[in-house]
PDB file of C-alpha atoms and ligand atoms in Angstrom:
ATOM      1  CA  UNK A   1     -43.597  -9.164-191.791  1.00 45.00           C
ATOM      2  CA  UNK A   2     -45.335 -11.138-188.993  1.00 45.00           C
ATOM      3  CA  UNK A   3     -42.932 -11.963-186.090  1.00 44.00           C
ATOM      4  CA  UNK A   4     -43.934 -15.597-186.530  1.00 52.00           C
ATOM      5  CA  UNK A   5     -42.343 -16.066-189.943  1.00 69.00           C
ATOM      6  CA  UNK A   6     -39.631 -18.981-189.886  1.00 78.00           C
ATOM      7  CA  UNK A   7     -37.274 -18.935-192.945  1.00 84.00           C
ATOM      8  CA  UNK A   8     -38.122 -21.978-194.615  1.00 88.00           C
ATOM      9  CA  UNK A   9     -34.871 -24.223-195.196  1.00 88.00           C
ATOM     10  CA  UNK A  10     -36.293 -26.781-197.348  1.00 92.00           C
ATOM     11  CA  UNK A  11     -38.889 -27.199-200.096  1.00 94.00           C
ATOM     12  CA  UNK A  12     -41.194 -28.986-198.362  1.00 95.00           C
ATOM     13  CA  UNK A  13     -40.812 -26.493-195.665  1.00 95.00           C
ATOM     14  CA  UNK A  14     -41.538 -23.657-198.250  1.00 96.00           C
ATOM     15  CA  UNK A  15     -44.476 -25.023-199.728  1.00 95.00           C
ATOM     16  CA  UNK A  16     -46.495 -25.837-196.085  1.00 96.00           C
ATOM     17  CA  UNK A  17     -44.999 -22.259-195.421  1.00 96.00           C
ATOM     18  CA  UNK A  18     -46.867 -20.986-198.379  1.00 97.00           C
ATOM     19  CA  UNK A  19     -49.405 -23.448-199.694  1.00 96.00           C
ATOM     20  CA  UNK A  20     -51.738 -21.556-201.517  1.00 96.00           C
ATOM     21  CA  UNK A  21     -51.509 -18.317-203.888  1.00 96.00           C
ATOM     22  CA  UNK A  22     -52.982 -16.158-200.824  1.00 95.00           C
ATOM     23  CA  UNK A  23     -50.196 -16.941-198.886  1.00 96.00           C
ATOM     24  CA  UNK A  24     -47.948 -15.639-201.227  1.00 97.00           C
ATOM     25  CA  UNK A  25     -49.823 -12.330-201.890  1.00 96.00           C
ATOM     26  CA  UNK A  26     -49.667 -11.746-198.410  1.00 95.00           C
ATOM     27  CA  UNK A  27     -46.255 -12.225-198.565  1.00 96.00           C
ATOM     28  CA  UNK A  28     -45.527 -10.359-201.295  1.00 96.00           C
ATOM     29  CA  UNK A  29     -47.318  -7.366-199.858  1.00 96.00           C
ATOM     30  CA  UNK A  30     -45.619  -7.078-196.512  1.00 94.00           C
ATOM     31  CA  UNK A  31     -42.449  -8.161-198.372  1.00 94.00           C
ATOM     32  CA  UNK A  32     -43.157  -4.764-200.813  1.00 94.00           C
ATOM     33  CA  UNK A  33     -44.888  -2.574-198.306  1.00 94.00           C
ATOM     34  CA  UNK A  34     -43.549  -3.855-194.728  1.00 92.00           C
ATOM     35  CA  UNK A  35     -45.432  -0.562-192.913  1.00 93.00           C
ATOM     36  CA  UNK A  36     -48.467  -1.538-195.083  1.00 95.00           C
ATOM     37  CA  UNK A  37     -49.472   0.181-198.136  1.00 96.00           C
ATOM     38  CA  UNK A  38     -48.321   3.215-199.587  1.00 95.00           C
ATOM     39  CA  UNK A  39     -49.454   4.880-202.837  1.00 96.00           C
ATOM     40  CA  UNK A  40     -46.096   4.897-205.609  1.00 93.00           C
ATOM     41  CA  UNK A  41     -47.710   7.666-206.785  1.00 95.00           C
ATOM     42  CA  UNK A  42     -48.480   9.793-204.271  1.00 97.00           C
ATOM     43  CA  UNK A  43     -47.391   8.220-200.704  1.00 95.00           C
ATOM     44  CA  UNK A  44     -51.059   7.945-199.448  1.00 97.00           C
ATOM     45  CA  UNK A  45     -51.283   4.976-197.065  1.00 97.00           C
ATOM     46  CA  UNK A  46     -55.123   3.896-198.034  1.00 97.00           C
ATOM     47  CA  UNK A  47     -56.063   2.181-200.659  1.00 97.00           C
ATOM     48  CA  UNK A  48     -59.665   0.583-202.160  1.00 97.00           C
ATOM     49  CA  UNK A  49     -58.632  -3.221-202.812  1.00 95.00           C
ATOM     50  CA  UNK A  50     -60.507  -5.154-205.359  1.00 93.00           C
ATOM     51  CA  UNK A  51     -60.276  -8.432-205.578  1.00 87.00           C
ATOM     52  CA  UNK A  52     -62.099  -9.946-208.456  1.00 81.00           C
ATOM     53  CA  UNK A  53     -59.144 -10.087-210.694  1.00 81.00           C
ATOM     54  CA  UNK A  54     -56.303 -12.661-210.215  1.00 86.00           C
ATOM     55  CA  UNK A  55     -54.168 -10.011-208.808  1.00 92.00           C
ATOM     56  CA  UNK A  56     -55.235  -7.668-205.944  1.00 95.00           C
ATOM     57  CA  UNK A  57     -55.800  -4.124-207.728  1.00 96.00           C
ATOM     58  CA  UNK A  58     -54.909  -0.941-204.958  1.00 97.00           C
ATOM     59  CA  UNK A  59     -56.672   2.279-205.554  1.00 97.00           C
ATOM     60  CA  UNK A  60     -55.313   5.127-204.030  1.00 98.00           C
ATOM     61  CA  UNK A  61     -57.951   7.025-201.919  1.00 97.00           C
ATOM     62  CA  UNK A  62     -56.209   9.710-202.300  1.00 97.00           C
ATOM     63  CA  UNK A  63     -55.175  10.463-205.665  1.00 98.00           C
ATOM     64  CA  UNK A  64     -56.820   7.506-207.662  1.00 97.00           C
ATOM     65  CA  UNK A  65     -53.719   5.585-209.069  1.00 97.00           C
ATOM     66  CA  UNK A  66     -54.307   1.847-209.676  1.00 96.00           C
ATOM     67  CA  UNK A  67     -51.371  -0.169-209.174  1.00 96.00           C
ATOM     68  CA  UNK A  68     -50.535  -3.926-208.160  1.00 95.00           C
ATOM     69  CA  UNK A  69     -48.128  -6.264-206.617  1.00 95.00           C
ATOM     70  CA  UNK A  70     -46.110  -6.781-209.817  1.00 95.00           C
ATOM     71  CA  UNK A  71     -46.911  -3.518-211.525  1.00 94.00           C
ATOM     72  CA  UNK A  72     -43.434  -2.152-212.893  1.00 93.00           C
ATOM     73  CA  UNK A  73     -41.449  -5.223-211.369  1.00 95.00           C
ATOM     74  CA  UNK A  74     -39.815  -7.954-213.719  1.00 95.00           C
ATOM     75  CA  UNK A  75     -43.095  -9.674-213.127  1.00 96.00           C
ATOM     76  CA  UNK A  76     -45.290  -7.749-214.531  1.00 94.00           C
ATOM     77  CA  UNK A  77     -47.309  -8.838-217.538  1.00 91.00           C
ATOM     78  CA  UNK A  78     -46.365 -12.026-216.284  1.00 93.00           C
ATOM     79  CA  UNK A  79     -49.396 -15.014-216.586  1.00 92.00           C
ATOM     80  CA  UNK A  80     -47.762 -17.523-213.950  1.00 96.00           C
ATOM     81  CA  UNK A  81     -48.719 -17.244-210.584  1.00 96.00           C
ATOM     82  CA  UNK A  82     -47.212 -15.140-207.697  1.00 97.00           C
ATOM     83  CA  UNK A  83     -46.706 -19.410-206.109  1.00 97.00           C
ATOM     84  CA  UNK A  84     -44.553 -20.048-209.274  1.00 98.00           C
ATOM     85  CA  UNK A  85     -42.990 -16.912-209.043  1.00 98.00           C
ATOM     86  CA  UNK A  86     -42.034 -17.037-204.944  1.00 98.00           C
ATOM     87  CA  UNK A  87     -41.287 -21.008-205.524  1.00 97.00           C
ATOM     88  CA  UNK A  88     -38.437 -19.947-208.033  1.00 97.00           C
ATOM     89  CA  UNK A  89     -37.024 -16.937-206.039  1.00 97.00           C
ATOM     90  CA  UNK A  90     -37.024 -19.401-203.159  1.00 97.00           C
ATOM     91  CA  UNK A  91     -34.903 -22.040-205.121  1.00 96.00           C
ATOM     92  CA  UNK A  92     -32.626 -19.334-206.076  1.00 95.00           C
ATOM     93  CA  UNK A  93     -32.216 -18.085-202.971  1.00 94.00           C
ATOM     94  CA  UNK A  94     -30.071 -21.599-201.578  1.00 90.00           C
ATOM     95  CA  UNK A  95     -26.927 -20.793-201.394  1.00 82.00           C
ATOM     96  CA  UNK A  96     -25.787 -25.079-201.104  1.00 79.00           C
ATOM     97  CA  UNK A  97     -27.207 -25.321-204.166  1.00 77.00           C
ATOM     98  CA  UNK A  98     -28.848 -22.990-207.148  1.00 77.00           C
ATOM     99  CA  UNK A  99     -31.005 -24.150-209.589  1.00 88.00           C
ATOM    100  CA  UNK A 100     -31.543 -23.988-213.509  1.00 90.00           C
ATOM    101  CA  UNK A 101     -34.623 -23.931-215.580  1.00 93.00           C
ATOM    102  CA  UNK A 102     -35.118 -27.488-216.085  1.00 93.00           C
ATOM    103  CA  UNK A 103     -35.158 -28.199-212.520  1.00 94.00           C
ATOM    104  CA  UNK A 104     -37.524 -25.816-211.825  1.00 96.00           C
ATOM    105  CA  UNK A 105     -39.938 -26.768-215.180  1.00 97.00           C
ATOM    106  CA  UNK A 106     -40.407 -30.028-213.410  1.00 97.00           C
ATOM    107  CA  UNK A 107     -41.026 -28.379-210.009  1.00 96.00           C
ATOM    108  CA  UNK A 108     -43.359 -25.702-211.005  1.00 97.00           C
ATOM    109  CA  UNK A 109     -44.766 -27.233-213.802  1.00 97.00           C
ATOM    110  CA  UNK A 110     -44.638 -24.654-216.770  1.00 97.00           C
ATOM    111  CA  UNK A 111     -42.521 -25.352-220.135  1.00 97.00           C
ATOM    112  CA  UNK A 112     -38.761 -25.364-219.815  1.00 95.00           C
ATOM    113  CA  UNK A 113     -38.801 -21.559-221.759  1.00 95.00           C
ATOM    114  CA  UNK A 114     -41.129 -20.040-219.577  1.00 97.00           C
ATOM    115  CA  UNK A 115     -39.132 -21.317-216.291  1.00 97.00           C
ATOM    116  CA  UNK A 116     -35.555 -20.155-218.024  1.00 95.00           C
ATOM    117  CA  UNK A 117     -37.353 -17.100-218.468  1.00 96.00           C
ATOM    118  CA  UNK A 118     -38.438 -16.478-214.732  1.00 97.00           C
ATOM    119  CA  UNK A 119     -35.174 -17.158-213.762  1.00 95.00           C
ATOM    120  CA  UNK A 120     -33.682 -14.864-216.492  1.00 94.00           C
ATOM    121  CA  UNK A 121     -35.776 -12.149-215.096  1.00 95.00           C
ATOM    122  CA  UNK A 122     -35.119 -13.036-211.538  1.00 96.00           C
ATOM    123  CA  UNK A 123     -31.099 -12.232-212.172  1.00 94.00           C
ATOM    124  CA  UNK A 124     -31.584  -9.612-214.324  1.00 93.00           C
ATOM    125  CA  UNK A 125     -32.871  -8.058-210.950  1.00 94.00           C
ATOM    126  CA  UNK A 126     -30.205  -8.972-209.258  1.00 94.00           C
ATOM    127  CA  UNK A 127     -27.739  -7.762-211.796  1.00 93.00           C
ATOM    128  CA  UNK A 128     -29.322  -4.384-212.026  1.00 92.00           C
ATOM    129  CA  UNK A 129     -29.289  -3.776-208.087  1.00 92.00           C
ATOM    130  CA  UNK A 130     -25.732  -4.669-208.039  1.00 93.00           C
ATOM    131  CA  UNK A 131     -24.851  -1.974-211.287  1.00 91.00           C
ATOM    132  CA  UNK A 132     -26.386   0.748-209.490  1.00 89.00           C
ATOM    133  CA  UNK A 133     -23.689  -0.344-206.444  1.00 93.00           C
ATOM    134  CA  UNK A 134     -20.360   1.048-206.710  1.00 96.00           C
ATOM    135  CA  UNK A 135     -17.108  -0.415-204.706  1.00 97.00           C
ATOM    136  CA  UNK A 136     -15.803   2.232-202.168  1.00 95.00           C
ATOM    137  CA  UNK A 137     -13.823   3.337-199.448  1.00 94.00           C
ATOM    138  CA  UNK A 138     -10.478   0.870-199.545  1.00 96.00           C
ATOM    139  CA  UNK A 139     -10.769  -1.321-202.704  1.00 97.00           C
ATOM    140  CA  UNK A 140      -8.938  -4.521-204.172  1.00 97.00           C
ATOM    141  CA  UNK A 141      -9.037  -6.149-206.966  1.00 97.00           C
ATOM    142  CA  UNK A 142      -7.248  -9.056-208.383  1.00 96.00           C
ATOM    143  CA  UNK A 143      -7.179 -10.987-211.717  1.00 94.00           C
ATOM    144  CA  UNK A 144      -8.937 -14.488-211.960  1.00 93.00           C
ATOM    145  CA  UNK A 145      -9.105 -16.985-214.582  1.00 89.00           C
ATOM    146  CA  UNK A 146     -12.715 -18.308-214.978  1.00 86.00           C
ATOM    147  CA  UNK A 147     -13.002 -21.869-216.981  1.00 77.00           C
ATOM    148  CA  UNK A 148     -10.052 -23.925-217.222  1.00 63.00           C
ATOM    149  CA  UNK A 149      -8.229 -25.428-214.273  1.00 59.00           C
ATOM    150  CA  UNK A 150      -4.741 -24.529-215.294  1.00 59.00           C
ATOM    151  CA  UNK A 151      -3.496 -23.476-218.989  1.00 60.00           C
ATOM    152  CA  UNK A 152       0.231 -22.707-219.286  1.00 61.00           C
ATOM    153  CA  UNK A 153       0.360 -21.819-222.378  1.00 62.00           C
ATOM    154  CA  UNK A 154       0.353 -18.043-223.207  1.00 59.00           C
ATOM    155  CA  UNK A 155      -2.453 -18.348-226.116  1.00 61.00           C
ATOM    156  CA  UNK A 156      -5.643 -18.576-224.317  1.00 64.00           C
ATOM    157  CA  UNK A 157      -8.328 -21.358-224.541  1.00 67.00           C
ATOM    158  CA  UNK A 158     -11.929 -20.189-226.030  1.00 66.00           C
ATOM    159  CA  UNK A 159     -12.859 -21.738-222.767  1.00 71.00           C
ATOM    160  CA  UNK A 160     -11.017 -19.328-220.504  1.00 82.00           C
ATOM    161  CA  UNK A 161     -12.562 -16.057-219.706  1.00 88.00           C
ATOM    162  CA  UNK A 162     -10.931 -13.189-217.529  1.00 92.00           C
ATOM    163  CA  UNK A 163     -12.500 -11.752-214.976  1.00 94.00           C
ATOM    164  CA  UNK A 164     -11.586  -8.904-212.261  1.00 97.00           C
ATOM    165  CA  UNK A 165     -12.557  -9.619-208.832  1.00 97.00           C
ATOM    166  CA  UNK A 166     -12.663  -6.606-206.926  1.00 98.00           C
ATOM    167  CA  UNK A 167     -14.179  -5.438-203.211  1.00 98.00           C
ATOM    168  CA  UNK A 168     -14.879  -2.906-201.131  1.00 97.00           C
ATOM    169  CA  UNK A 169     -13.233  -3.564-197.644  1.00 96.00           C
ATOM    170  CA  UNK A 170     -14.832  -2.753-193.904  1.00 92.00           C
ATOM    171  CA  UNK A 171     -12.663  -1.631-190.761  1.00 90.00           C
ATOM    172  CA  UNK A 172     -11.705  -5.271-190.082  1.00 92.00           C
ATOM    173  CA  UNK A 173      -9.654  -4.959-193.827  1.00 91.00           C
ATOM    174  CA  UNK A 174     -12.055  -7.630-194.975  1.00 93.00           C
ATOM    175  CA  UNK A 175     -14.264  -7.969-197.808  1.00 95.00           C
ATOM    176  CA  UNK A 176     -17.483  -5.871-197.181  1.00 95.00           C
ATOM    177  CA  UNK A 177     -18.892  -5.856-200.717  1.00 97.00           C
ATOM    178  CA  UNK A 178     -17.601  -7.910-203.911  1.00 98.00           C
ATOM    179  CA  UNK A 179     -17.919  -8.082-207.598  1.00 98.00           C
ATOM    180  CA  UNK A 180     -17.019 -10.577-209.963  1.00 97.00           C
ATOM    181  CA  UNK A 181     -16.695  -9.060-213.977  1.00 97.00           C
ATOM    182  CA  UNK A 182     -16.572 -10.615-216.843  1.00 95.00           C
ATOM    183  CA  UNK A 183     -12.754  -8.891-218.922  1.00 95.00           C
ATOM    184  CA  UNK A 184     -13.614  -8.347-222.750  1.00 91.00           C
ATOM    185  CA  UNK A 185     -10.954 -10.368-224.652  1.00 88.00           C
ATOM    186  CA  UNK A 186      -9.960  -7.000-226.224  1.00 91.00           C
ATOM    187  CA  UNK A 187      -8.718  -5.978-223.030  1.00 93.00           C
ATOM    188  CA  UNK A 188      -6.463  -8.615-222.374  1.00 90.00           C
ATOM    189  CA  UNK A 189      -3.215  -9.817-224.619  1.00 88.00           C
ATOM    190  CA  UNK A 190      -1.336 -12.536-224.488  1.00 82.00           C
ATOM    191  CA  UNK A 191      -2.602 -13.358-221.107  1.00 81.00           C
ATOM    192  CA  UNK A 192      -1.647  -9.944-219.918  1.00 87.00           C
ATOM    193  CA  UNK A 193      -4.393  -7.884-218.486  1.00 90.00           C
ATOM    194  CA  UNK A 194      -3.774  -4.000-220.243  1.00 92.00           C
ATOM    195  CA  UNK A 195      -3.974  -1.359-218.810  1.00 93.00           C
ATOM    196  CA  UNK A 196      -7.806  -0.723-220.658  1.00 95.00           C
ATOM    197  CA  UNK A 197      -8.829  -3.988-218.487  1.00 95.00           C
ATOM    198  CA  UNK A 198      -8.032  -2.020-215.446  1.00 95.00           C
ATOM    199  CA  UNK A 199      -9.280   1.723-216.635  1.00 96.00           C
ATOM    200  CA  UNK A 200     -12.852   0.315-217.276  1.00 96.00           C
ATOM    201  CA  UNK A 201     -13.309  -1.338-214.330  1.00 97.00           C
ATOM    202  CA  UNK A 202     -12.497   1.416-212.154  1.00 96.00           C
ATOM    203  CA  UNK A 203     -14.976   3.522-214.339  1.00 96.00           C
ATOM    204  CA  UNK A 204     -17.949   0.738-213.902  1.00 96.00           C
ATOM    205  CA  UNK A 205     -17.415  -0.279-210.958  1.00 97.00           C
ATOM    206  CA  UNK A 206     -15.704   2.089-208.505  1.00 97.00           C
ATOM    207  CA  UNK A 207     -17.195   4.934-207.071  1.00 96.00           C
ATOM    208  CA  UNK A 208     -15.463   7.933-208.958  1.00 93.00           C
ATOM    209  CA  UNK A 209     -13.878   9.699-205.639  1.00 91.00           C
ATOM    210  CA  UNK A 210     -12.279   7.012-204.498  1.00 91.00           C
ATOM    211  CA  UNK A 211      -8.219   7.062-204.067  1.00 86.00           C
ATOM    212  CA  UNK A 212      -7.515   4.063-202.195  1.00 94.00           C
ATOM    213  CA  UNK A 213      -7.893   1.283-205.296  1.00 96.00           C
ATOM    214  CA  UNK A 214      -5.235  -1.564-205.679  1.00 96.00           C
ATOM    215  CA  UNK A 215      -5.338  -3.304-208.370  1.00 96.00           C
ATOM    216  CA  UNK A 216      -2.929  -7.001-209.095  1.00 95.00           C
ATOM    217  CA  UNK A 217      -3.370  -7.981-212.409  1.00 92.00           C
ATOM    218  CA  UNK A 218       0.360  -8.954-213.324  1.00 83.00           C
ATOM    219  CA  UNK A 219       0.412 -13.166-214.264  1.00 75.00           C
ATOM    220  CA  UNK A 220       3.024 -13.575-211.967  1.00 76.00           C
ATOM    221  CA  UNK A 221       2.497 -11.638-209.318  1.00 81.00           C
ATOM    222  CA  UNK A 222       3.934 -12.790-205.652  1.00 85.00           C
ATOM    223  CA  UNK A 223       1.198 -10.491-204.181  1.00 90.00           C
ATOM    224  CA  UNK A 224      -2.190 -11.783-204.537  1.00 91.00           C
ATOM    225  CA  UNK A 225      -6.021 -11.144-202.526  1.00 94.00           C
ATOM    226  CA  UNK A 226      -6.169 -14.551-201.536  1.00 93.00           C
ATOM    227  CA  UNK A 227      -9.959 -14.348-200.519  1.00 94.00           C
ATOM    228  CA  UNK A 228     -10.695 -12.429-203.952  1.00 96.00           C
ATOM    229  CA  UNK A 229      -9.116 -15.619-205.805  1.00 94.00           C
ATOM    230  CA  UNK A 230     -11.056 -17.865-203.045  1.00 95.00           C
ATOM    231  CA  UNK A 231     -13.964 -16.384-204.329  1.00 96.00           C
ATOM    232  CA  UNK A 232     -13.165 -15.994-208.273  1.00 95.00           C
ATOM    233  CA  UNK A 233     -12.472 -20.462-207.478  1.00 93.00           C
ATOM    234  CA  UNK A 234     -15.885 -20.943-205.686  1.00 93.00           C
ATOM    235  CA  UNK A 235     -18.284 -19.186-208.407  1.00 93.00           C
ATOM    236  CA  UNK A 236     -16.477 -20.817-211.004  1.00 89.00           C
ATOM    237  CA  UNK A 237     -17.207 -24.563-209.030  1.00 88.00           C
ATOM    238  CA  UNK A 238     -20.798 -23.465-208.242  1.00 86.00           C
ATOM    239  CA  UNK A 239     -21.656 -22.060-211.462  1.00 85.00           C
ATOM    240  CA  UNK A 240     -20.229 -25.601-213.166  1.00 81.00           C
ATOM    241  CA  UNK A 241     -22.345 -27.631-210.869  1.00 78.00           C
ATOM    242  CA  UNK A 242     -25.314 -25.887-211.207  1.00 75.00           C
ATOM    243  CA  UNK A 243     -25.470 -25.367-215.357  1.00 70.00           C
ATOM    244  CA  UNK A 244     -23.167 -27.891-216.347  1.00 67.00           C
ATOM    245  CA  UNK A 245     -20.989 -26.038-218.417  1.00 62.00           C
ATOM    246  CA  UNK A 246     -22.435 -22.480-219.892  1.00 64.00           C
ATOM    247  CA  UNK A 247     -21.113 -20.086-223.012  1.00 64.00           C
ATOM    248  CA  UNK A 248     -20.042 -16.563-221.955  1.00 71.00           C
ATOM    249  CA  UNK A 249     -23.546 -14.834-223.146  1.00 77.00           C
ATOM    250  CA  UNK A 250     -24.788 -15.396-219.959  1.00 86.00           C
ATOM    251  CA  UNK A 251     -21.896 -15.973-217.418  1.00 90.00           C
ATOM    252  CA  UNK A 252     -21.885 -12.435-216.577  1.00 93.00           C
ATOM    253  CA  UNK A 253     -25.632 -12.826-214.904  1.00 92.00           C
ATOM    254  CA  UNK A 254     -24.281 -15.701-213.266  1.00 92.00           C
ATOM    255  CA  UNK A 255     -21.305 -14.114-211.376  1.00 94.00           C
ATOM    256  CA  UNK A 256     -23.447 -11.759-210.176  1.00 95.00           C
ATOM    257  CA  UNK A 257     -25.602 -14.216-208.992  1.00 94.00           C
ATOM    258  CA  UNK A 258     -23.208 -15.422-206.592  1.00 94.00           C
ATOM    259  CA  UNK A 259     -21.832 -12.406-205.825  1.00 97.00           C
ATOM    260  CA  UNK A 260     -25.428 -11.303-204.860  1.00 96.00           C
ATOM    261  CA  UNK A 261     -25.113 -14.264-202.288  1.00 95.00           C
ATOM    262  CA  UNK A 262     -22.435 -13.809-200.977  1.00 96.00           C
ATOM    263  CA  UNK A 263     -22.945 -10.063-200.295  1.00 96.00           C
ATOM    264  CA  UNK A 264     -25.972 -10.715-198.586  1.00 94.00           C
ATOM    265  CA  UNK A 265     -24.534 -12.969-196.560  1.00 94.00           C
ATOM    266  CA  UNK A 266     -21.481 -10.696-195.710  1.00 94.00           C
ATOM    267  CA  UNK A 267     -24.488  -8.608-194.795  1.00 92.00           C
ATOM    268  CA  UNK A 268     -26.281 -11.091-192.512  1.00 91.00           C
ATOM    269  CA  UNK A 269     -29.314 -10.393-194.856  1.00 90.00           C
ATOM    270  CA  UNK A 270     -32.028 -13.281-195.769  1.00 91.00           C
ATOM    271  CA  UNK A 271     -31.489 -13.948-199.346  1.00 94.00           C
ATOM    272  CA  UNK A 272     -34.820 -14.914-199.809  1.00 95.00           C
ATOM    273  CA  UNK A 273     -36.817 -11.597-198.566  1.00 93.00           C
ATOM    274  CA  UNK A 274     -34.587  -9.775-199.652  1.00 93.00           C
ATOM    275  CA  UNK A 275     -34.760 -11.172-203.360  1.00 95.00           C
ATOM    276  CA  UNK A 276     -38.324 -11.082-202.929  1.00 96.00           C
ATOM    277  CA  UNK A 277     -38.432  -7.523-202.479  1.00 94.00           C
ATOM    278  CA  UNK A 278     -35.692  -6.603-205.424  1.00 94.00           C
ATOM    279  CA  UNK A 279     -39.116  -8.389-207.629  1.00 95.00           C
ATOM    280  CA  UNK A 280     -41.112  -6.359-205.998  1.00 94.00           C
ATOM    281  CA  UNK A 281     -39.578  -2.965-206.987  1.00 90.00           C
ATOM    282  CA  UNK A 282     -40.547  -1.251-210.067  1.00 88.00           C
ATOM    283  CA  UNK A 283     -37.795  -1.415-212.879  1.00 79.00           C
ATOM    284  CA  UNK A 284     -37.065   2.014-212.622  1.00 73.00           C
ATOM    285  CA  UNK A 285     -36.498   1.907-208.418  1.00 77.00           C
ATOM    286  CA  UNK A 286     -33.699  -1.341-208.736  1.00 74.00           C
ATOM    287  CA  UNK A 287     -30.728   1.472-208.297  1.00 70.00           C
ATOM    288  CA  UNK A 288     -29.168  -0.354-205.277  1.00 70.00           C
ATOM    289  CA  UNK A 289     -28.218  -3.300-203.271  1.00 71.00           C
ATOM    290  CA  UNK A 290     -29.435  -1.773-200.149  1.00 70.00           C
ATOM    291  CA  UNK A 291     -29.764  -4.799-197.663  1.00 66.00           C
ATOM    292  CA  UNK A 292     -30.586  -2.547-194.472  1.00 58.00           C
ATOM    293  CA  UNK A 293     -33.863  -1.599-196.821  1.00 53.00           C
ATOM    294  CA  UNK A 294     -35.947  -5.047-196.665  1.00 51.00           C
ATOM    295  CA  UNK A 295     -37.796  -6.071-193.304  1.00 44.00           C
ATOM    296  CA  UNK A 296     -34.587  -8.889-192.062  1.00 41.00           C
ATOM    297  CA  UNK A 297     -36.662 -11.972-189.676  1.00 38.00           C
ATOM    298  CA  UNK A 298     -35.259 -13.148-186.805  1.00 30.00           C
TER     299      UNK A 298
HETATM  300 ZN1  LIG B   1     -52.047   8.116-204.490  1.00 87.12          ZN
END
């Protein structure tokens, strides 16, 4: 990462920032190899570039392995440009506003199914980082009602889904690391979260030695994680203004979404290099949310 990089704020800003598909390369590289190259095969740290092809191919010097920028990362195979690609992961990476695939169509100019495919792929990295990180050390979670304002009826509306919003806490007793997940109906009755809801959450989403885990699930609880609900409210306001209403097949990637946000941010990471370099890493690598791992600017 050069020290001269500014975090670009707006579009326009992004696109004199990176005007041309060589500025993006470059950025992808140091973005993928910040200490410059190094062989996934076999560490070396030269490589024989060639350059013909629309995508820089590395040789190793050492051990002959061919490899790219996108080579095992939710880009690869991919025909759209690396400038599509970093356009959309910087659109993303607002957090006053997301976007959706017909905004970005129109911006990037490619057919609506090919841009609701980039993003697609874009959160599918995000969602996979985020599985291979468990909550730890003091944990809360707290019951949240994504959907409807206010139902008071016990039967619930096909519009309601149940989620469990649960995070790991620092020294300070505040939220260090959160997750927002998606309840399977079967788990709750009547509007009562069983004791099933509860089990397989620990078991997803807790680290298995942990002993410090509260959990409020009851309807009428006095005792409630005020910030988890604060941020159960916002993703529920942010997802509606950004997709306009959406059906449960795909509110799961959503959450995490903007629980990837917001976990950055409790991290004083850049969203946007760091997203960048979750595309960067090869499918099988995308274990962790490990924000101390990507180069951070000034
Ligand atoms: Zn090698």
């Amino acid at each position: 990462m050069g020290t001269n990089f500014h975090l670009p704020s707006t579009l326009e800003q992004f696109q004199q920032q990176f005007p041309t598909e060589e500025a993006c390369i470059d950025f992808f590289f140091s973005t993928k190899w910040p200490s410059g190259f190094s062989c996934p095969n076999c560490g070396h740290s030269h490589a024989y570039i060639t350059s013909t092809r629309r995508l820089p191919l590395y040789e190793c010097l050492q051990c002959h392995h061919q490899t790219s920028l996108t080579a095992g990362t939710i880009m690869a195979g991919s025909r759209t440009s690396l400038h599509k690609w970093l356009t959309a992961i910087f659109l993303i990476s607002r957090t006053e506003q997301g976007t959706n695939a017909v905004a970005l169509s129109k911006i990037i100019s490619v057919t609506y199914k090919t841009a609701w495919l980039i993003l697609h792929k874009i959160r599918h990295a995000m969602s996979t980082a985020d599985q291979g990180t468990l909550l730890s050390g003091i944990v809360q979670v707290n019951s949240a009602v994504y959907g409807k304002p206010y139902n008071p009826y016990f039967r619930s509306h096909p519009q309601e889904h149940y989620l469990l919003a649960g995070s790991s806490l620092n020294i300070q007793g505040e939220p260090s690391y959160i997750k927002l997940k998606l309840v399977p109906k079967i788990h709750v009755k009547e509007k009562l979260f069983q004791r099933s809801a509860t089990l397989d959450f620990t078991q997803q989403h807790i680290e298995s030695h942990t002993n410090n885990i509260e959990f409020i699930t009851g309807r009428f609880s006095s005792k409630r994680f005020r910030t988890l609900l604060a941020y159960a409210a916002q993703a529920g306001k942010s997802i509606n203004n950004t997709f306009h209403g959406i059906g449960q097949k795909y509110l799961q990637h959503y959450l995490d979404e903007f629980c990837y946000k917001v976990n950055l941010t409790l991290h004083k990471a850049t969203i946007f290099q760091h997203l960048t370099h979750l595309c960067t890493v090869p499918h099988a690598k995308l274990t962790s949310f490990n924000p101390e791992n990507t180069p951070m600017c000034a």
